[in-house]
Amino acid sequence: MSSIWTPSGEHPTDPASGPGPGDEEQLSPEQIAQVEAEMMRARAELGSVPVADIVANHAVGLWQLAVLHLTPDPLPDGTPVAPRLDEAGLAIDAFAALVDGLGARLAPNDEALRDALAQLRLAFVQVSTGVGE
């Protein structure tokens, strides 16, 4: 029986659930040509976007990750969950590495990203010291 690994451990797979990795169905030459054309179109589209915009988008993802760990959702029964400061701190440091390290190279997004970083650092200090409780 095959299984799939996740951070929470190995999980058996159900062969009746359909094809899995390594069980690819055979594509017709027309389907292969269609998939290749779609991949070329996607590569061209991605290549037309300024790299600074893509990096800024990834930086925003790190900002969102930090916020998620600073303000976790309560448990289903409504019990509050403590902020995960170590996790938030790592996301903030990664965000800062991009924003501070690349600086004006992230223009036109650099100023907004610097402001977001400053606000995020302030929120981290407030949450970690219990301000607002």
Short mmCIF file of C-alpha atoms in Angstrom, two decimals:
data_model
loop_
_atom_site.label_atom_id
_atom_site.label_comp_id
_atom_site.label_asym_id
_atom_site.label_seq_id
_atom_site.Cartn_x
_atom_site.Cartn_y
_atom_site.Cartn_z
CA MET A 1 0.00 0.00 0.00
CA SER A 2 1.36 3.41 -0.84
CA SER A 3 1.33 6.43 1.44
CA ILE A 4 1.96 10.13 1.36
CA TRP A 5 4.22 11.97 3.77
CA THR A 6 3.10 15.19 5.42
CA PRO A 7 4.60 17.14 8.33
CA SER A 8 2.11 15.35 10.59
CA GLY A 9 3.33 11.90 9.45
CA GLU A 10 2.67 9.18 6.89
CA HIS A 11 -0.87 8.78 5.60
CA PRO A 12 -2.01 5.73 3.62
CA THR A 13 -3.56 6.42 0.26
CA ASP A 14 -6.67 4.79 -1.13
CA PRO A 15 -5.93 3.23 -4.53
CA ALA A 16 -9.64 3.44 -5.38
CA SER A 17 -9.54 7.23 -5.15
CA GLY A 18 -7.99 7.57 -8.57
CA PRO A 19 -4.56 8.01 -10.11
CA GLY A 20 -1.77 9.20 -7.89
CA PRO A 21 1.84 10.23 -8.43
CA GLY A 22 3.41 7.98 -11.02
CA ASP A 23 0.00 6.83 -12.28
CA GLU A 24 -0.25 9.38 -15.08
CA GLU A 25 -2.84 8.69 -17.73
CA GLN A 26 -1.64 8.59 -21.30
CA LEU A 27 -2.18 11.85 -23.13
CA SER A 28 -2.87 12.04 -26.82
CA PRO A 29 -0.46 14.01 -29.00
CA GLU A 30 -3.11 16.73 -29.28
CA GLN A 31 -3.45 16.93 -25.49
CA ILE A 32 0.33 17.08 -25.10
CA ALA A 33 0.50 19.92 -27.64
CA GLN A 34 -2.29 21.74 -25.80
CA VAL A 35 -0.54 21.39 -22.43
CA GLU A 36 2.78 22.55 -23.91
CA ALA A 37 1.10 25.58 -25.51
CA GLU A 38 -0.57 26.48 -22.19
CA MET A 39 2.77 26.17 -20.38
CA MET A 40 4.44 28.45 -22.95
CA ARG A 41 1.61 30.99 -22.56
CA ALA A 42 1.94 30.92 -18.76
CA ARG A 43 5.73 31.34 -18.97
CA ALA A 44 5.33 34.29 -21.35
CA GLU A 45 2.75 35.89 -19.06
CA LEU A 46 4.96 35.45 -16.01
CA GLY A 47 7.97 36.75 -17.93
CA SER A 48 6.08 39.92 -18.84
CA VAL A 49 5.53 40.90 -15.18
CA PRO A 50 8.30 43.03 -13.63
CA VAL A 51 10.32 40.96 -11.16
CA ALA A 52 9.99 43.73 -8.55
CA ASP A 53 6.21 43.17 -8.60
CA ILE A 54 6.57 39.43 -8.12
CA VAL A 55 9.06 39.86 -5.28
CA ALA A 56 6.76 42.45 -3.66
CA ASN A 57 3.91 39.96 -3.93
CA HIS A 58 6.00 37.34 -2.12
CA ALA A 59 6.92 39.92 0.52
CA VAL A 60 3.22 40.62 1.11
CA GLY A 61 2.74 36.88 1.58
CA LEU A 62 5.35 36.98 4.37
CA TRP A 63 3.56 39.97 5.92
CA GLN A 64 0.29 38.00 5.84
CA LEU A 65 2.02 35.01 7.42
CA ALA A 66 3.35 37.17 10.26
CA VAL A 67 -0.10 38.65 10.89
CA LEU A 68 -1.59 35.15 10.93
CA HIS A 69 0.80 34.11 13.70
CA LEU A 70 0.39 37.35 15.66
CA THR A 71 -3.40 37.08 15.66
CA PRO A 72 -4.35 33.39 15.53
CA ASP A 73 -8.01 32.44 15.25
CA PRO A 74 -9.66 31.15 18.42
CA LEU A 75 -10.33 27.45 18.86
CA PRO A 76 -13.72 26.16 17.66
CA ASP A 77 -15.06 26.45 21.21
CA GLY A 78 -14.07 30.14 21.31
CA THR A 79 -11.00 29.68 23.49
CA PRO A 80 -8.40 32.31 22.56
CA VAL A 81 -5.11 31.10 21.16
CA ALA A 82 -1.87 32.77 22.22
CA PRO A 83 0.13 34.49 19.50
CA ARG A 84 2.94 32.38 18.08
CA LEU A 85 5.65 34.99 18.53
CA ASP A 86 8.58 32.84 17.36
CA GLU A 87 6.78 32.01 14.13
CA ALA A 88 5.65 35.61 13.62
CA GLY A 89 9.19 36.82 14.32
CA LEU A 90 10.64 34.55 11.65
CA ALA A 91 8.11 35.76 9.08
CA ILE A 92 8.83 39.39 10.04
CA ASP A 93 12.58 38.84 9.74
CA ALA A 94 12.11 37.24 6.30
CA PHE A 95 9.88 40.14 5.23
CA ALA A 96 12.50 42.60 6.52
CA ALA A 97 15.27 40.77 4.67
CA LEU A 98 13.48 41.41 1.41
CA VAL A 99 12.31 44.96 2.15
CA ASP A 100 15.50 46.23 3.82
CA GLY A 101 17.84 44.18 1.66
CA LEU A 102 16.37 45.20 -1.68
CA GLY A 103 15.22 48.71 -0.75
CA ALA A 104 14.55 50.94 -3.74
CA ARG A 105 14.97 48.00 -6.13
CA LEU A 106 11.40 47.08 -5.14
CA ALA A 107 10.06 50.38 -6.56
CA PRO A 108 7.31 51.34 -7.02
CA ASN A 109 6.33 49.15 -4.05
CA ASP A 110 9.28 49.95 -1.78
CA GLU A 111 7.69 52.74 0.26
CA ALA A 112 4.47 50.85 0.93
CA LEU A 113 6.46 47.76 1.92
CA ARG A 114 8.66 49.80 4.29
CA ASP A 115 5.54 51.28 5.91
CA ALA A 116 3.99 47.82 6.24
CA LEU A 117 7.19 46.52 7.84
CA ALA A 118 7.26 49.36 10.36
CA GLN A 119 3.61 48.75 11.29
CA LEU A 120 4.21 45.01 11.57
CA ARG A 121 7.21 45.52 13.85
CA LEU A 122 5.13 47.84 16.04
CA ALA A 123 2.31 45.28 16.19
CA PHE A 124 4.81 42.59 17.18
CA VAL A 125 6.10 44.70 20.07
CA GLN A 126 2.55 45.52 21.18
CA VAL A 127 1.43 41.89 21.08
CA SER A 128 4.60 40.59 22.75
CA THR A 129 4.35 43.09 25.63
CA GLY A 130 0.60 42.69 26.04
CA VAL A 131 -0.29 46.26 25.04
CA GLY A 132 -4.00 46.65 24.46
CA GLU A 133 -5.12 43.84 26.77
#
